[in-house]
PDB file of C-alpha atoms and ligand atoms in Angstrom:
ATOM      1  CA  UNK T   1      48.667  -0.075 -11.745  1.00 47.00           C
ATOM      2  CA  UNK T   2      47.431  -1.786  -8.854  1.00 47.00           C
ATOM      3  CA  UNK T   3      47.684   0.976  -6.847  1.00 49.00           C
ATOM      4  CA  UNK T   4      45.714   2.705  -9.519  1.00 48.00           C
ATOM      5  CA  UNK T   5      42.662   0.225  -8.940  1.00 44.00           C
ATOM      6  CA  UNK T   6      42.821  -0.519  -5.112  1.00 46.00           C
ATOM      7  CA  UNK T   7      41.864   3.826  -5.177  1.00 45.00           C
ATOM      8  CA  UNK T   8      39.447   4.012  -8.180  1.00 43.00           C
ATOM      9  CA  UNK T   9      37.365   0.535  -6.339  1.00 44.00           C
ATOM     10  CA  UNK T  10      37.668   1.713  -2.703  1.00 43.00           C
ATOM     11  CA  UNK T  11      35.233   4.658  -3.497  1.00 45.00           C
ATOM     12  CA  UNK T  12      32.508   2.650  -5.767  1.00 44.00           C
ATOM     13  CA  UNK T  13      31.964   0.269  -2.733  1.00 43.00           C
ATOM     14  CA  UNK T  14      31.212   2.871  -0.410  1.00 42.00           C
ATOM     15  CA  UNK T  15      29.013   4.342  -2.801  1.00 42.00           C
ATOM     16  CA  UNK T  16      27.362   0.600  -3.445  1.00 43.00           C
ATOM     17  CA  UNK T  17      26.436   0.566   0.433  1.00 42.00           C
ATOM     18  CA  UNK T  18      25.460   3.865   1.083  1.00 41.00           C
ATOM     19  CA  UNK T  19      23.027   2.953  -1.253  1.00 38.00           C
ATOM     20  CA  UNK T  20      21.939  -0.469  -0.123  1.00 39.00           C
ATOM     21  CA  UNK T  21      21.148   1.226   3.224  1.00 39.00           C
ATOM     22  CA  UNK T  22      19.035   3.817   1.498  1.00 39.00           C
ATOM     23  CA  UNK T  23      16.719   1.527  -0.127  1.00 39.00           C
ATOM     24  CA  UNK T  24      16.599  -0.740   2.367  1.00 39.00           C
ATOM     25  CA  UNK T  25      15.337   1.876   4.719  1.00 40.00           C
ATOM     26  CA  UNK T  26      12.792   3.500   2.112  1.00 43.00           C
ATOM     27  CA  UNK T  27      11.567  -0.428   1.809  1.00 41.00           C
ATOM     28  CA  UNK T  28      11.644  -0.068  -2.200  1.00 44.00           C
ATOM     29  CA  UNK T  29      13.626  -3.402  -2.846  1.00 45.00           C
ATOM     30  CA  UNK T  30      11.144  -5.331  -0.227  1.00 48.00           C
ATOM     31  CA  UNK T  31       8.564  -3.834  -2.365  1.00 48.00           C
ATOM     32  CA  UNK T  32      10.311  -5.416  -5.590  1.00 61.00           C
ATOM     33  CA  UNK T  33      10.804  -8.510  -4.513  1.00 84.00           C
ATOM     34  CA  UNK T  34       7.975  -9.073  -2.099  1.00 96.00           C
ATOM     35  CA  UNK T  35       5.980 -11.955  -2.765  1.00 97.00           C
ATOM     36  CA  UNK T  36       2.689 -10.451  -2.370  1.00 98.00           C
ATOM     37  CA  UNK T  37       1.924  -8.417  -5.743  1.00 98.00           C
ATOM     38  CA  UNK T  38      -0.605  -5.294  -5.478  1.00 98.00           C
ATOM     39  CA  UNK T  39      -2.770  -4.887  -8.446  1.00 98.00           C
ATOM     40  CA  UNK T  40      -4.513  -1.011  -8.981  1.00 96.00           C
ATOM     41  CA  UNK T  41      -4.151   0.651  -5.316  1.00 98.00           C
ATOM     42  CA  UNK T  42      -5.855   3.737  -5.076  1.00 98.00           C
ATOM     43  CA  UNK T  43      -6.888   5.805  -2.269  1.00 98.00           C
ATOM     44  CA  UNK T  44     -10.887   7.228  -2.456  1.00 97.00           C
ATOM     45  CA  UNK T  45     -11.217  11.558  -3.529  1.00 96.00           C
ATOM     46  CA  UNK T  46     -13.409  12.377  -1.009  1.00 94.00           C
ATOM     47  CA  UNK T  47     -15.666  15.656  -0.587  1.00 91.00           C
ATOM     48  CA  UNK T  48     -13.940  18.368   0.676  1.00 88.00           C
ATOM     49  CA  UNK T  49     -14.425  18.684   4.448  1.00 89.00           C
ATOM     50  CA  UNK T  50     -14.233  14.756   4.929  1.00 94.00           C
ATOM     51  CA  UNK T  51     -11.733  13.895   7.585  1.00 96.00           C
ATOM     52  CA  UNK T  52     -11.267  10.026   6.398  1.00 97.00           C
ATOM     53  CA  UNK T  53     -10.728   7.853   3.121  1.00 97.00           C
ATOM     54  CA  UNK T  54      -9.517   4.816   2.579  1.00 97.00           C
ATOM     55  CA  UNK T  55      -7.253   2.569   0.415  1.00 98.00           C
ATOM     56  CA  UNK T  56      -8.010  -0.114  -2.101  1.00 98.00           C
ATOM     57  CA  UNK T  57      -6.357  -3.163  -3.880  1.00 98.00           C
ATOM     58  CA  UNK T  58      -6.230  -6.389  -4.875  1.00 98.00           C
ATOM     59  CA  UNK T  59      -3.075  -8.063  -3.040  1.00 98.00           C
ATOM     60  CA  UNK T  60      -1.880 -11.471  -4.817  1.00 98.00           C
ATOM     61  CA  UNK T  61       0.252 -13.646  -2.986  1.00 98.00           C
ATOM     62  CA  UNK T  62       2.749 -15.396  -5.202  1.00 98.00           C
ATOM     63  CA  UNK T  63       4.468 -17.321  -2.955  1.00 96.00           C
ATOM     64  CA  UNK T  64       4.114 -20.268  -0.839  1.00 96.00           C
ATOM     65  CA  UNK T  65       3.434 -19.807   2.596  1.00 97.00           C
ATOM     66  CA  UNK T  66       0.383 -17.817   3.957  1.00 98.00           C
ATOM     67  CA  UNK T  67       0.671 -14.139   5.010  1.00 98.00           C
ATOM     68  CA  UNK T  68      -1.146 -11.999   6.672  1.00 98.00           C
ATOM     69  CA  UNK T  69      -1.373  -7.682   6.424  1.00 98.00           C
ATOM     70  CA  UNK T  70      -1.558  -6.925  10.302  1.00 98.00           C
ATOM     71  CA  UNK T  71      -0.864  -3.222  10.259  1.00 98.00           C
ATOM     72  CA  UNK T  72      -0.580  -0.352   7.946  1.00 98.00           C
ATOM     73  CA  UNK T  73       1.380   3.351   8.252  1.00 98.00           C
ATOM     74  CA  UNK T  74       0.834   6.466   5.925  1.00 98.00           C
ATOM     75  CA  UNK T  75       1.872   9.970   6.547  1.00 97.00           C
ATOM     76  CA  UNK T  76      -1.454  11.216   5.237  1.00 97.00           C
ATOM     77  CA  UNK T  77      -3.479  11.042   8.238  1.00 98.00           C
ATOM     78  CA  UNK T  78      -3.050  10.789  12.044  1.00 98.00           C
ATOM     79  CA  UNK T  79      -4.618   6.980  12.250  1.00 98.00           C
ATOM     80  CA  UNK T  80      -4.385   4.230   9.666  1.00 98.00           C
ATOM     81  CA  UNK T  81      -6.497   1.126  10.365  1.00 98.00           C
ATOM     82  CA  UNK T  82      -7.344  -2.640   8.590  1.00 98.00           C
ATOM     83  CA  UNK T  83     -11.219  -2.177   8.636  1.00 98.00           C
ATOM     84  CA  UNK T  84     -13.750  -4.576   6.711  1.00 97.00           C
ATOM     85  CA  UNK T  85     -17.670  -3.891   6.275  1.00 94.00           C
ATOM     86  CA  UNK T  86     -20.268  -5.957   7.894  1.00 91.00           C
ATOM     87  CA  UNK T  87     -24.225  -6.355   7.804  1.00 88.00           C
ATOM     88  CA  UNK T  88     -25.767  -5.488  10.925  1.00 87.00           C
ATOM     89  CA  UNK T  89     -29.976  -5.443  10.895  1.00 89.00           C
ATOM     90  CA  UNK T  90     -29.566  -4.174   7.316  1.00 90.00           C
ATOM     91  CA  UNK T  91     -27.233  -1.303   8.037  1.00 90.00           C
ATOM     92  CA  UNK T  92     -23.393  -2.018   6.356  1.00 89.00           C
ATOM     93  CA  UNK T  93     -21.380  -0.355   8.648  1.00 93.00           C
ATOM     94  CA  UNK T  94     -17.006  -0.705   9.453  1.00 94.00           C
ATOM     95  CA  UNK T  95     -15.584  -2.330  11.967  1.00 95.00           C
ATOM     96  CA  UNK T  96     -11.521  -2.307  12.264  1.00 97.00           C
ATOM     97  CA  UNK T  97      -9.140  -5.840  12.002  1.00 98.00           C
ATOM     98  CA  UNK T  98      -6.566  -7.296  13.502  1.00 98.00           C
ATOM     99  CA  UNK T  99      -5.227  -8.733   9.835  1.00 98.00           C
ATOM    100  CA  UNK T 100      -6.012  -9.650   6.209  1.00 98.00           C
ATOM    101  CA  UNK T 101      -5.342 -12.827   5.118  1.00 98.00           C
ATOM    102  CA  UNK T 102      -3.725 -12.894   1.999  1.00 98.00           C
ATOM    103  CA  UNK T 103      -3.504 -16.811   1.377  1.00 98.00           C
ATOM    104  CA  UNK T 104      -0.719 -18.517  -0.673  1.00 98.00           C
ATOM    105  CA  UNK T 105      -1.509 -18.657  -4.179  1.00 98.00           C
ATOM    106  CA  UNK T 106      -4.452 -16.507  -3.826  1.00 98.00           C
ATOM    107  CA  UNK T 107      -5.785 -13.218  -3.755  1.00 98.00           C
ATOM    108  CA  UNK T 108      -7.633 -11.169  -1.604  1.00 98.00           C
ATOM    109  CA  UNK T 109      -9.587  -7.954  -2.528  1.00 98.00           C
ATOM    110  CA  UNK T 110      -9.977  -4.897  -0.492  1.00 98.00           C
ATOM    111  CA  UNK T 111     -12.833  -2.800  -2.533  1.00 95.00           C
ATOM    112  CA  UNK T 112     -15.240  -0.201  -1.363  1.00 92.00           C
ATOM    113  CA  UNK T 113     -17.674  -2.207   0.613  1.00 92.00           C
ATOM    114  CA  UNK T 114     -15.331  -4.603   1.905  1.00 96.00           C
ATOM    115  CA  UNK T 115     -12.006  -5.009   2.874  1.00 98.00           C
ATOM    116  CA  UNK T 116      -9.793  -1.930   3.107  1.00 98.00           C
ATOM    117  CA  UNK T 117      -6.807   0.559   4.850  1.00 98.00           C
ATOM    118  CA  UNK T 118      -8.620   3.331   6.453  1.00 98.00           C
ATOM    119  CA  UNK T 119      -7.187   6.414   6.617  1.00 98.00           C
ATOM    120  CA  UNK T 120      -8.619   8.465   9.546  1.00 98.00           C
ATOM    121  CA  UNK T 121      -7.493  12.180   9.905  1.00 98.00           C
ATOM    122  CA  UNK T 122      -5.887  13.125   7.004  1.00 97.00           C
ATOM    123  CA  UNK T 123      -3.572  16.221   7.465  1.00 96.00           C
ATOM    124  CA  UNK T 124      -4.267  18.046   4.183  1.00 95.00           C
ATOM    125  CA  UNK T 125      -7.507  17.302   1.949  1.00 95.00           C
ATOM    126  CA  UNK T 126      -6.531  14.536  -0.894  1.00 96.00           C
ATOM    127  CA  UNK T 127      -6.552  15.896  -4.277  1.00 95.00           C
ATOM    128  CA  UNK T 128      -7.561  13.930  -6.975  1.00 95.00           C
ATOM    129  CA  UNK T 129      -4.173  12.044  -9.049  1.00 94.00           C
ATOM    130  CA  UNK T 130      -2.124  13.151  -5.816  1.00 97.00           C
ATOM    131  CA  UNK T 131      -0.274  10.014  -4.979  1.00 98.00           C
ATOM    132  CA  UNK T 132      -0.537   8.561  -1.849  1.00 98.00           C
ATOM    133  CA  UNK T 133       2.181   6.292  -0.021  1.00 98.00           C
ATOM    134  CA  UNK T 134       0.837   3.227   1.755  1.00 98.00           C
ATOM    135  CA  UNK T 135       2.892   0.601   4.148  1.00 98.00           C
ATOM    136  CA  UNK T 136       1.351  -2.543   4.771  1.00 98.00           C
ATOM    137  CA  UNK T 137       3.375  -4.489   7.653  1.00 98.00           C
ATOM    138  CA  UNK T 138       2.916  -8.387   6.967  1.00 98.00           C
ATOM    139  CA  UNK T 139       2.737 -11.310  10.284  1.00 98.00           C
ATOM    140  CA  UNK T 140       6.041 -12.597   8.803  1.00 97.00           C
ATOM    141  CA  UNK T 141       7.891  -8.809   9.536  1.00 97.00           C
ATOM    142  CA  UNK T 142       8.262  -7.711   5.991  1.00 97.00           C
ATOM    143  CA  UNK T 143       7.136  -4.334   4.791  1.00 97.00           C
ATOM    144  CA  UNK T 144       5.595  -2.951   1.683  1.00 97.00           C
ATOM    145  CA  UNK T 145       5.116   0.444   0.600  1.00 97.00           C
ATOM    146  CA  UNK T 146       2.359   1.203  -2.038  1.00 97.00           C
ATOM    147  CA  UNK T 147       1.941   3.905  -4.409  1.00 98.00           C
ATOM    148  CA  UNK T 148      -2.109   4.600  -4.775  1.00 98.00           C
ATOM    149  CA  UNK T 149      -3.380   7.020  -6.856  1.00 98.00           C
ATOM    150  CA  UNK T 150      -6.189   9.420  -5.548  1.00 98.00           C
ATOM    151  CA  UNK T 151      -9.063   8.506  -7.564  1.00 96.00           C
ATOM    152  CA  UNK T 152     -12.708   9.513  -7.680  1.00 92.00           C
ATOM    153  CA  UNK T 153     -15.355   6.581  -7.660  1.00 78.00           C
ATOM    154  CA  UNK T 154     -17.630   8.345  -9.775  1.00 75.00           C
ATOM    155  CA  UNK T 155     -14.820   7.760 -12.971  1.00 67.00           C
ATOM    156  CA  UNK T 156     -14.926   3.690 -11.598  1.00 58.00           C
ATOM    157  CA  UNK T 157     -16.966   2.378 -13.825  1.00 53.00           C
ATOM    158  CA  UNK T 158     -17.950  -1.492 -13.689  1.00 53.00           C
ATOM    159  CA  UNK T 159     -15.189  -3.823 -15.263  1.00 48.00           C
ATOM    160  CA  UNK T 160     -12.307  -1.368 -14.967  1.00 46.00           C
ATOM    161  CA  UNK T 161     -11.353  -3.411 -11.996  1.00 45.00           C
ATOM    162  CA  UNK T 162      -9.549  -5.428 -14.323  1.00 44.00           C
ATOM    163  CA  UNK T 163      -6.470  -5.019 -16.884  1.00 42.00           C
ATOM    164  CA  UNK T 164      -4.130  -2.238 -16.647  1.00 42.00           C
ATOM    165  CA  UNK T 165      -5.606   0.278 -19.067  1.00 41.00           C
ATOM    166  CA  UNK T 166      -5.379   2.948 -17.060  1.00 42.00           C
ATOM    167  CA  UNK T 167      -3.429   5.561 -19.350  1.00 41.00           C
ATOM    168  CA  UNK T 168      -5.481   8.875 -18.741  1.00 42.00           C
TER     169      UNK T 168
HETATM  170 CU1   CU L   1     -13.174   1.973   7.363  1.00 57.04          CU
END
């Protein structure tokens, strides 16, 4: 009988860390357990022919100490940058970031217009509902990878940037 078990465990462990190593390396636990929560991520449908889009979302940190998103990596497009917008004589235009603060306990907003991951050189033209796959890199070393739907701004109406009604 012990015999029995020490052959029936011995394969079920390897299995277990085979598939530790997996995850880890796909960053979907991080994700989990990460304390920075991100609320309604999607990625801009742009007109056909346009060469760049960008992410949004509303990243909540959770935890205690300060972070900080200081890169970004998608297989979408050849570049991915942190840019925000700024006035300049009138004109809003984008400049890229080093990082985006994402204080404890608080949340920080990247929206058309301000904050946001731009996505510069996209291989194929983004189809709208295509999901897109997102890393942000935080100051402390941890990754996250995002899921953000491809969404068209025209079907954003005002107020639908809060709740989680979004069934269709
Ligand atoms: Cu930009």
């Amino acid at each position: 009988m012990k015999r029995f078990l020490m052959h029936t465990l011995l394969p079920a462990a390897l299995l277990l860390s085979v598939g530790a190593v997996q995850a880890g390396s796909h960053g979907h636990d991080a994700g989990a357990s990460h304390p920075v929560k991100v609320h309604m991520p999607f990625v801009r449908l742009m007109p056909p022919g346009q060469p760049n889009t960008a992410a949004f979302m509303t990243l909540e940190n959770t935890g205690g100490k300060d972070l900080a998103v200081v890169s970004a990596e998608s297989g979408v497009s050849r570049v991915v940058e942190l840019h925000t917008h700024t006035m300049h004589e009138g004109v809003m235009r984008m400049r890229e970031i080093e990082r985006i603060e994402v204080a404890a306990g608080a949340r920080t907003e990247l929206k058309p217009g301000g904050l946001h991951v731009m996505l510069i050189g996209l291989h194929e033209p983004l189809q709208e509902g295509q999901v897109v796959e997102v890393t942000l890199v935080y100051d402390d070393g941890s990754r996250q990878m995002i899921h953000a739907p491809v969404r068209d701004p025209g079907d954003m109406m005002p107020g639908q940037g809060h709740g989680h009604g979004m069934n269709h």
